[in-house]
Amino acid sequence: MVISRATRLSLRTLALGYLFVLVMVPLGLILFRTFENGLGAFWDQVTTPASISAIQMSLLIVAIVVPLNVVFGLVTAIALARGRFPGRGLLQAVVDLPFAVSPVVVGVSLILLWGVRGWFGGLAEAGIQIIFSLPGMVLATIFVTLPFVVREVEPVLHEIGDDQEEAAATLGAKRWQTFWRITLPSIRWGLAYGVVLTVARALGEFGAVLVVSGNVPGESQTLTLLVHARYIDDHNVFGAYAASTVLMFLALVALFLMTILNRKREDA
Amino acid sequence: MISVQGVSKQFGDYVALDDVSLEIRDGSLTALLGPSGSGKSTLLRIIGGLETPDSGRIVIHGDDATNVPPQKREIGFVFQHYAAFKHMTVRDNVAFGLTIRRQPKEKVAERVDELLKIVGLAGYQKRYPSQLSGGQRQRMALARALAVEPRVLLLDEPFGALDAKVRTELREWLRRLHDEVHVTTLLVTHDQEEAMSIADDIAVMDNARIEQVGHPRELYDNPSNPFVMGFLGEVSQLAGRLVRPHDIAIAAESVAGAHEAMVSRVIHLGFEVRVELMLTSGEAVSAQITRTEADELEIGSGDIVWLRAAGNSTLEAI
């Protein structure tokens, strides 16, 4: 398609302007508000007990969710890419479900299942608290991040085919040896990309976690929940900006890794 | 000896192998020849343990291997698209089977160097498969398969993805290699010229069955049915019989049992001359004679000649 120079320039300006107004301006404003009173004020806001606890809580959830998603994601992706079994189509659909279901609905359904009056309510009565504490928040985060590893790894498995795995088998490699030496190295960039997406989503998840967390500062509040609580409940607008900046920083690290990994993945 | 005994295999409704039996001599290079979809690759994969037969048995050197996993069959398998381990160097690719078997490092390095010399890749140890040509990758794959000293070497269309020139070079090289290494080899191909030029024995397959097994010459001269005859070489039809074009004798004068025909076209292909003819019945026939014969006959289009089947490898046309 031939596009005139003028059209090309105006299209480019339109796209950049759109991004600028919708993405860069809001994010820039938060950065500006965060640091307009100097670094000291920012530091005070992000080192309060509630803030430190929220950062720890967010990182803890990530640390629990990522390994679980990696294991589940790899097993599911391999089953989907290599297996021929009844219910394969159904599994494909179920994996995508978290993309379709609203996070708030996820939270509510978890309460119906694990809450005091839910199916597994007995656990709560026995003193094992799932809802309004860490296990519930982890369950909610697992639910919303479940598709990422599967959806990044499965196409790579299809692309590399099973020739290399079969060759390894004929050379004497047992299944687990083939997995460690052949399959895993072949899908490593896809897997890493899935992990980064999982981390980014786990840090940013709001709705599902809000419903099941109880949202108690210093106890069951993630960084994302803290931003919301400070802004809406505490009317501590500056504190919300500061916490947002920490969240944004973590997201930027994730974005940076994503860009690098995406390039690696395309090279591989 | 590899013995395939009454093996059948179906994929859903599709019959890939229908009660196939075959014996492969020790130390031979046998070709499984057939059109695509004839079941030859499935048979090879079943012998290699990459597929399980629905019924029948595979016996390798006297041991029933039907339910033995590929890891324990002591086979080497070479794939059409090389199946190179892309994230490993040439050295690590070739060493893979030995490393899995926890052989001492010095011994592995020595064996890898030796094999790379045999396949003509000495000095390529530190390259990655992406830095090799297709022919080099396939030679690396062959070295990798030979490293574990397999009792049987199975090759699935090993030269199918290469261009014509490299393919011819590699198949001659494979024949020489086989004469040195003497490992029982089974090669799947759809290229009759490839099978004829390197195999000791050929098993011709069609429609999930083996049609005929024998020496290349034997199959060419005494095909058991029209399919085998047609798959191994060109075929002309002369008055209800199938005959090789070079087995049609052309005479300028009428002989007993000969059929009268008119020359419609003479095509010079260097040493060979192809003559297109038309019988009095209106049936078209293609014959192949040498240049010397053509010169002696002084053959030209419009001439009236007499044809007869000279060789003994003719079949009744269906």
XYZ file of C-alpha atoms in Angstrom:
586
model
C 0.000 0.000 0.000
C 1.328 3.402 -0.942
C 0.699 6.141 1.588
C 1.497 9.746 0.884
C 3.995 11.520 3.091
C 1.372 13.803 4.560
C -0.947 10.937 5.441
C 1.915 9.022 6.990
C 2.937 11.974 9.138
C -0.574 12.712 10.324
C -1.205 9.024 11.122
C 1.979 8.950 13.137
C 1.092 12.147 14.984
C -2.373 10.817 15.729
C -1.032 7.541 17.150
C 1.611 9.238 19.251
C -0.824 11.899 20.449
C -3.315 9.217 21.457
C -0.658 7.346 23.456
C 0.554 10.590 24.986
C -2.824 11.777 26.212
C -4.094 8.403 27.377
C -0.935 6.848 28.814
C 1.963 9.210 29.223
C 0.115 12.212 30.711
C -1.600 10.313 33.575
C 1.563 8.385 34.456
C 3.700 11.534 34.170
C 1.293 13.416 36.431
C 1.595 10.752 39.120
C 5.372 10.920 38.945
C 5.219 14.710 39.141
C 2.851 14.694 42.153
C 4.980 12.045 43.881
C 8.182 14.000 43.728
C 6.948 17.610 43.837
C 7.578 17.705 47.612
C 11.009 16.163 47.268
C 12.454 12.686 47.761
C 12.158 12.833 51.550
C 8.375 13.142 51.543
C 8.123 10.273 49.068
C 10.396 8.129 51.247
C 8.315 8.839 54.373
C 5.170 7.657 52.602
C 6.608 4.410 51.265
C 8.290 3.395 54.531
C 5.251 3.553 56.789
C 4.473 0.159 58.442
C 1.364 -0.268 56.258
C 3.357 0.515 53.150
C 6.199 -1.881 53.930
C 3.724 -4.587 54.829
C 1.879 -4.022 51.532
C 5.075 -4.258 49.495
C 6.007 -7.450 51.341
C 2.514 -8.851 50.877
C 2.577 -8.184 47.119
C 6.016 -9.736 46.702
C 5.049 -12.722 48.860
C 1.982 -13.388 46.718
C 4.139 -13.159 43.589
C 6.671 -15.545 45.140
C 3.965 -18.128 45.860
C 1.955 -17.706 42.663
C 4.803 -17.760 40.133
C 6.227 -21.238 40.965
C 2.718 -22.720 41.125
C 1.812 -21.176 37.775
C 5.067 -22.365 36.216
C 4.453 -25.972 37.263
C 0.761 -25.940 36.372
C 1.416 -23.983 33.170
C 4.120 -26.356 31.934
C 2.106 -29.477 32.674
C -1.002 -28.056 31.009
C 0.868 -26.675 27.992
C 2.601 -30.015 27.404
C -0.673 -31.884 27.800
C -2.402 -29.545 25.337
C 0.418 -29.504 22.797
C 1.460 -33.162 22.909
C -1.502 -35.113 24.207
C -4.515 -36.554 22.467
C -7.085 -37.135 25.167
C -10.830 -36.734 25.595
C -11.742 -33.324 27.016
C -8.785 -31.574 25.394
C -11.067 -28.967 23.819
C -12.756 -28.374 27.154
C -9.391 -27.852 28.865
C -8.456 -25.305 26.170
C -11.598 -23.340 26.993
C -11.151 -23.606 30.769
C -7.611 -22.243 30.549
C -8.955 -19.101 28.865
C -11.807 -18.657 31.338
C -9.892 -16.287 33.673
C -9.475 -13.904 30.711
C -13.235 -13.789 30.304
C -14.489 -13.744 33.890
C -14.543 -10.421 35.715
C -12.080 -10.451 38.652
C -14.765 -9.321 41.090
C -16.846 -12.350 40.157
C -13.776 -14.516 40.834
C -13.522 -13.012 44.319
C -17.203 -13.559 45.063
C -17.061 -17.164 43.838
C -14.070 -17.834 46.092
C -16.072 -16.569 49.084
C -18.983 -18.817 48.093
C -16.586 -21.743 48.033
C -14.232 -21.075 50.954
C -16.194 -18.607 53.111
C -17.763 -19.575 56.473
C -21.054 -20.456 54.797
C -19.386 -21.932 51.688
C -18.759 -25.538 50.629
C -15.473 -25.671 52.478
C -16.712 -23.463 55.323
C -15.728 -26.174 57.779
C -12.109 -25.186 57.329
C -12.796 -21.640 58.540
C -14.673 -22.964 61.575
C -11.719 -25.247 62.326
C -9.515 -22.163 62.476
C -7.921 -22.440 59.047
C -8.726 -19.115 57.480
C -8.732 -18.930 53.711
C -10.911 -15.922 53.004
C -9.815 -12.524 54.357
C -6.257 -13.774 54.650
C -3.249 -14.722 52.555
C -4.461 -18.112 51.169
C -7.551 -16.494 49.680
C -5.509 -13.714 48.108
C -3.147 -16.309 46.612
C -6.088 -18.341 45.253
C -7.579 -15.224 43.675
C -4.256 -14.240 42.117
C -3.657 -17.768 40.792
C -7.088 -17.691 39.180
C -6.526 -14.448 37.293
C -2.931 -15.260 36.235
C -3.539 -18.898 35.326
C -3.555 -18.577 31.495
C -0.308 -16.642 31.030
C 2.310 -19.406 31.248
C 0.122 -21.901 29.354
C -0.659 -19.457 26.575
C 2.986 -18.415 26.138
C 4.472 -21.928 26.269
C 1.945 -23.927 24.252
C 2.566 -22.239 20.868
C 6.334 -22.637 21.318
C 5.842 -26.354 21.939
C 3.788 -26.592 18.754
C 6.402 -24.700 16.802
C 9.381 -26.823 17.867
C 7.390 -30.025 17.211
C 8.241 -33.348 18.815
C 11.124 -34.360 16.520
C 13.794 -33.343 19.016
C 12.023 -35.111 21.877
C 11.673 -38.278 19.792
C 15.330 -38.088 18.766
C 16.326 -37.803 22.440
C 14.202 -40.854 23.266
C 15.846 -42.964 20.542
C 19.232 -41.895 21.945
C 18.285 -43.347 25.321
C 16.988 -40.300 27.211
C 14.228 -41.021 29.715
C 11.202 -38.739 29.836
C 12.515 -36.477 32.579
C 15.950 -36.294 30.942
C 14.298 -35.275 27.675
C 12.274 -32.662 29.545
C 15.271 -31.085 31.309
C 17.754 -31.317 28.470
C 15.606 -30.784 25.373
C 12.104 -29.452 26.057
C 12.828 -26.925 28.801
C 15.792 -25.249 27.034
C 13.713 -25.002 23.854
C 10.811 -23.209 25.554
C 12.832 -21.140 28.026
C 12.141 -17.723 26.511
C 8.434 -18.396 26.111
C 8.300 -19.598 29.710
C 10.198 -16.557 30.965
C 7.820 -14.265 29.085
C 4.853 -16.046 30.665
C 6.428 -15.587 34.104
C 6.949 -11.860 33.576
C 3.331 -11.450 32.461
C 2.236 -13.402 35.546
C 4.313 -11.155 37.825
C 2.953 -7.980 36.246
C -0.650 -9.160 36.515
C -0.198 -10.503 40.079
C 1.184 -7.151 41.244
C -1.599 -5.203 39.601
C -4.589 -7.420 40.447
C -7.238 -5.437 42.283
C -10.833 -6.652 42.063
C -10.478 -10.332 42.900
C -7.984 -9.712 45.684
C -10.033 -6.835 47.134
C -13.090 -9.048 47.598
C -11.263 -11.854 49.416
C -8.579 -9.929 51.294
C -10.445 -8.088 54.019
C -8.143 -5.209 53.113
C -6.696 -4.720 56.631
C -3.670 -2.369 56.501
C -0.496 -4.045 57.704
C -2.152 -7.433 57.524
C -3.944 -8.338 54.331
C -3.314 -5.436 52.008
C -1.338 -5.599 48.806
C 0.383 -2.613 47.242
C -2.434 -2.171 44.750
C -5.028 -2.300 47.543
C -2.972 0.210 49.535
C -3.100 2.727 46.693
C -6.863 2.384 46.586
C -7.295 2.555 50.391
C -5.129 5.615 50.772
C -6.909 7.454 47.985
C -10.521 6.533 48.741
C -10.640 5.763 52.463
C -7.816 7.787 53.984
C -7.977 10.748 51.606
C -4.183 10.541 51.687
C -3.759 11.492 48.043
C -0.026 12.044 48.262
C 0.468 8.639 49.931
C -1.502 7.034 47.101
C 0.755 8.702 44.536
C 3.867 7.485 46.331
C 2.626 3.889 46.541
C 1.598 4.074 42.865
C 5.106 5.113 41.953
C 6.546 2.040 43.702
C 4.034 -0.121 41.834
C 4.902 1.630 38.581
C 8.585 1.057 39.188
C 7.987 -2.696 39.634
C 5.842 -2.716 36.509
C 8.555 -0.914 34.550
C 11.086 -3.554 35.587
C 8.658 -6.195 34.350
C 8.097 -4.282 31.100
C 11.837 -3.944 30.574
C 12.317 -7.696 31.081
C 9.398 -8.382 28.735
C 10.977 -6.334 25.963
C 14.298 -8.123 26.316
C 12.705 -11.556 26.521
C 10.449 -10.874 23.568
C 13.502 -10.080 21.467
C 15.295 -13.239 22.693
C 12.202 -15.293 21.969
C 12.002 -14.021 18.424
C 15.699 -14.740 17.857
C 15.501 -18.268 19.214
C 17.788 -59.658 11.739
C 14.721 -57.481 12.146
C 11.511 -59.359 11.763
C 8.163 -57.630 11.328
C 5.355 -60.106 11.919
C 1.769 -59.333 10.923
C 1.850 -55.698 12.006
C -1.290 -53.569 11.637
C -1.804 -49.950 12.624
C -4.748 -47.610 12.326
C -4.995 -43.891 13.080
C -8.709 -43.378 13.677
C -10.374 -44.642 10.498
C -7.191 -44.437 8.475
C -5.402 -47.753 7.928
C -1.658 -47.048 7.914
C -0.452 -50.667 7.981
C -2.481 -53.747 7.092
C -0.981 -57.047 8.295
C 2.573 -56.269 7.201
C 5.360 -58.836 7.482
C 8.987 -58.266 6.519
C 12.437 -59.652 7.283
C 15.533 -57.476 7.128
C 18.892 -59.210 6.816
C 21.693 -58.455 9.281
C 24.173 -55.937 7.967
C 22.059 -55.068 4.933
C 20.927 -51.686 3.715
C 17.242 -52.101 2.976
C 15.003 -49.458 1.465
C 11.300 -49.132 2.212
C 10.067 -47.619 -1.021
C 6.606 -46.311 -1.713
C 4.483 -43.266 -2.479
C 3.535 -40.905 0.345
C 0.770 -42.325 2.490
C 1.778 -45.915 1.731
C 2.633 -46.590 5.386
C 6.426 -46.807 5.082
C 7.193 -44.127 7.690
C 4.689 -45.642 10.115
C 6.393 -49.024 9.722
C 9.801 -47.445 10.401
C 8.475 -45.611 13.465
C 6.960 -48.836 14.786
C 10.301 -50.625 14.354
C 11.925 -47.713 16.195
C 9.382 -47.803 19.021
C 8.013 -44.319 18.298
C 4.605 -45.835 17.539
C 2.983 -48.967 18.923
C 1.341 -51.428 16.536
C -2.338 -52.335 17.061
C -1.434 -55.961 16.431
C 1.583 -58.014 15.360
C 5.142 -58.242 16.630
C 8.558 -56.673 16.058
C 11.495 -58.986 16.703
C 14.984 -57.467 16.712
C 17.892 -59.939 16.774
C 15.687 -62.663 18.205
C 14.229 -60.554 21.035
C 10.592 -59.525 20.990
C 10.828 -55.732 20.964
C 7.125 -54.974 20.421
C 6.653 -53.429 23.855
C 10.220 -52.236 24.417
C 10.392 -48.407 24.632
C 12.612 -46.608 22.082
C 15.176 -45.836 24.819
C 15.976 -49.537 25.158
C 15.807 -50.708 21.554
C 19.432 -49.847 20.753
C 18.433 -48.095 17.567
C 19.650 -44.995 15.823
C 16.938 -42.876 14.242
C 17.493 -40.141 11.659
C 14.615 -37.792 10.864
C 13.756 -36.055 7.594
C 14.060 -32.604 9.174
C 17.247 -33.485 11.104
C 15.732 -33.024 14.611
C 18.944 -31.221 15.588
C 19.056 -30.062 19.203
C 19.071 -26.369 18.342
C 20.337 -25.102 21.695
C 23.373 -27.413 21.685
C 26.657 -27.277 19.808
C 27.523 -29.932 17.247
C 29.745 -31.570 19.884
C 26.920 -31.729 22.458
C 24.469 -32.984 19.852
C 26.692 -35.903 18.883
C 27.664 -36.559 22.516
C 24.028 -36.595 23.713
C 23.490 -40.366 23.796
C 26.847 -40.949 25.478
C 26.291 -38.191 28.058
C 22.907 -39.714 28.912
C 24.726 -43.012 29.478
C 27.183 -41.254 31.832
C 30.278 -42.202 29.864
C 33.545 -40.622 31.086
C 34.201 -37.208 29.569
C 37.504 -38.010 27.822
C 35.976 -41.087 26.211
C 32.983 -39.057 24.981
C 35.205 -36.319 23.526
C 37.345 -38.912 21.762
C 34.332 -40.715 20.293
C 32.703 -37.456 19.171
C 35.880 -36.336 17.383
C 36.171 -39.724 15.705
C 32.551 -39.657 14.520
C 32.761 -36.089 13.276
C 35.787 -37.119 11.235
C 33.827 -40.050 9.754
C 30.921 -37.825 8.713
C 33.250 -35.093 7.444
C 32.492 -32.492 10.118
C 35.864 -32.428 11.903
C 36.478 -28.918 13.228
C 32.759 -28.100 13.504
C 32.531 -29.086 17.190
C 31.693 -25.626 18.521
C 29.179 -24.600 15.856
C 25.460 -24.554 16.416
C 23.058 -26.389 14.075
C 21.781 -23.039 12.745
C 25.312 -22.397 11.426
C 25.311 -25.584 9.335
C 23.852 -26.323 5.894
C 21.061 -28.895 5.558
C 23.468 -31.586 4.374
C 25.832 -30.885 7.268
C 22.976 -31.011 9.771
C 21.900 -34.390 8.470
C 25.460 -35.722 8.682
C 25.596 -34.429 12.266
C 22.315 -36.227 12.992
C 23.797 -39.403 11.548
C 26.917 -39.085 13.725
C 24.640 -38.522 16.727
C 22.680 -41.693 15.924
C 25.859 -43.728 15.355
C 27.501 -42.518 18.579
C 25.573 -44.968 20.753
C 26.568 -47.895 18.491
C 23.022 -48.893 17.579
C 22.202 -52.408 16.428
C 19.852 -50.951 13.827
C 19.954 -47.644 11.989
C 16.579 -46.274 10.907
C 16.466 -43.401 8.405
C 13.175 -41.635 7.660
C 13.469 -39.875 4.270
C 16.896 -38.635 5.410
C 17.648 -36.700 2.225
C 14.086 -35.586 1.473
C 14.616 -32.000 2.622
C 17.860 -31.479 0.678
C 18.344 -30.144 -2.834
C 18.964 -32.608 -5.673
C 22.752 -32.270 -5.905
C 23.410 -32.639 -2.170
C 20.929 -35.508 -2.059
C 22.867 -37.487 -4.680
C 26.189 -36.796 -2.947
C 24.873 -37.765 0.454
C 23.292 -41.001 -0.652
C 26.538 -42.165 -2.264
C 28.337 -41.134 0.910
C 25.801 -43.078 2.999
C 26.421 -46.197 0.907
C 30.204 -45.922 1.471
C 29.621 -45.287 5.171
C 27.432 -48.373 5.379
C 30.152 -50.458 3.716
C 32.538 -49.307 6.480
C 30.226 -49.468 9.488
C 28.034 -52.453 8.471
C 25.160 -51.581 10.776
C 21.814 -53.018 9.679
C 20.108 -50.057 8.041
C 16.534 -49.433 7.041
C 15.890 -46.404 4.870
C 12.495 -44.935 4.025
C 12.255 -43.176 0.675
C 9.748 -42.319 -2.035
C 12.540 -41.880 -4.584
C 12.978 -45.089 -6.622
C 16.327 -43.902 -8.004
C 17.628 -43.410 -4.444
C 16.437 -46.882 -3.446
C 17.813 -48.543 -6.597
C 21.205 -46.859 -6.281
C 22.067 -47.625 -2.655
C 19.916 -50.449 -1.292
C 20.849 -54.131 -1.084
C 17.159 -54.986 -0.797
C 14.020 -53.026 -1.525
C 10.583 -53.511 -0.010
C 7.971 -51.763 -2.150
C 4.937 -50.523 -0.242
C 1.558 -49.301 -1.380
C -1.755 -48.791 0.406
C -0.589 -50.002 3.840
C 0.832 -53.234 2.424
C 4.157 -54.550 1.208
C 3.827 -55.357 -2.495
C 7.172 -57.025 -3.129
C 10.594 -57.516 -1.532
C 13.828 -58.309 -3.323
C 17.098 -57.125 -4.841
C 16.712 -53.925 -6.868
C 17.507 -55.717 -10.138
C 15.108 -58.546 -9.386
C 12.280 -56.100 -8.669
C 13.013 -54.165 -11.826
C 13.184 -57.252 -14.035
C 10.460 -59.340 -12.406
C 7.914 -57.023 -10.821
C 5.087 -59.007 -9.303
C 2.384 -56.531 -10.265
C 1.767 -53.399 -12.347
C 2.201 -51.109 -9.321
C 5.732 -52.326 -8.584
C 6.608 -52.230 -12.269
C 5.342 -48.673 -12.606
C 6.927 -47.441 -9.406
C 10.402 -48.740 -10.263
C 10.630 -47.435 -13.807
C 8.843 -46.275 -16.896
C 6.182 -48.480 -18.406
C 4.631 -48.613 -21.858
C 1.614 -50.565 -22.880
C 1.871 -52.665 -26.026
C -1.195 -54.573 -27.201
C -2.500 -55.409 -23.757
C 0.872 -56.022 -22.086
C 2.960 -53.769 -19.846
C 6.541 -53.506 -20.992
C 9.574 -51.297 -20.260
C 10.073 -48.739 -23.068
C 13.658 -49.970 -23.594
C 12.345 -53.531 -24.022
C 10.360 -52.585 -27.114
C 12.238 -53.672 -30.196
C 11.645 -51.629 -33.338
C 12.106 -53.266 -36.741
C 11.830 -51.709 -40.170
C 10.287 -54.864 -41.619
C 7.397 -57.038 -40.535
C 8.319 -59.917 -38.180
C 6.130 -62.671 -36.785
C 4.133 -61.468 -33.718
C 5.054 -57.815 -34.257
C 2.588 -54.951 -34.265
C 2.497 -52.383 -37.000
C 2.873 -48.767 -35.891
C 3.528 -45.313 -37.254
C 6.238 -43.077 -35.778
C 4.639 -39.868 -34.570
C 7.683 -38.222 -32.983
C 11.397 -38.875 -32.372
C 12.975 -37.161 -29.345
C 16.758 -37.150 -28.949
C 17.849 -37.145 -25.292
C 21.605 -37.443 -25.807
C 22.488 -41.129 -25.826
C 18.876 -42.172 -25.461
C 16.243 -41.665 -28.089
C 12.571 -41.703 -27.227
C 10.220 -42.726 -30.010
C 6.520 -41.925 -29.772
C 4.430 -44.263 -31.909
C 0.842 -45.000 -32.820
C -0.427 -48.556 -33.360
C -2.922 -49.310 -36.105
C -5.490 -49.700 -33.300
C -4.926 -46.001 -32.454
C -3.136 -46.845 -29.177
C -0.110 -44.617 -28.369
C 3.171 -46.356 -27.398
C 6.441 -44.895 -26.151
C 9.675 -46.776 -26.858
C 13.248 -46.050 -25.877
C 16.190 -47.003 -28.067
C 19.847 -46.028 -28.205
C 21.191 -43.433 -30.556
C 23.068 -46.118 -32.499
C 19.852 -48.088 -33.041
C 18.023 -44.962 -34.117
C 20.776 -44.146 -36.623
C 20.709 -47.688 -38.055
C 16.940 -47.574 -38.480
C 17.135 -44.049 -39.922
C 13.897 -43.515 -38.051
C 11.786 -40.424 -38.615
C 8.229 -39.329 -37.999
C 5.713 -40.776 -40.431
C 7.694 -44.048 -40.883
C 5.873 -47.353 -40.624
C 7.670 -49.800 -38.277
C 6.987 -53.084 -36.457
C 7.078 -53.362 -32.624
C 7.542 -56.327 -30.326
C 8.264 -56.816 -26.636
C 11.892 -57.983 -26.440
C 12.566 -58.332 -22.725
C 10.960 -60.933 -20.502
C 9.740 -58.474 -17.864
C 6.255 -57.939 -19.191
C 2.999 -58.045 -17.317
C -0.586 -58.402 -18.314
C -2.201 -54.962 -18.275
C -5.270 -54.732 -16.056
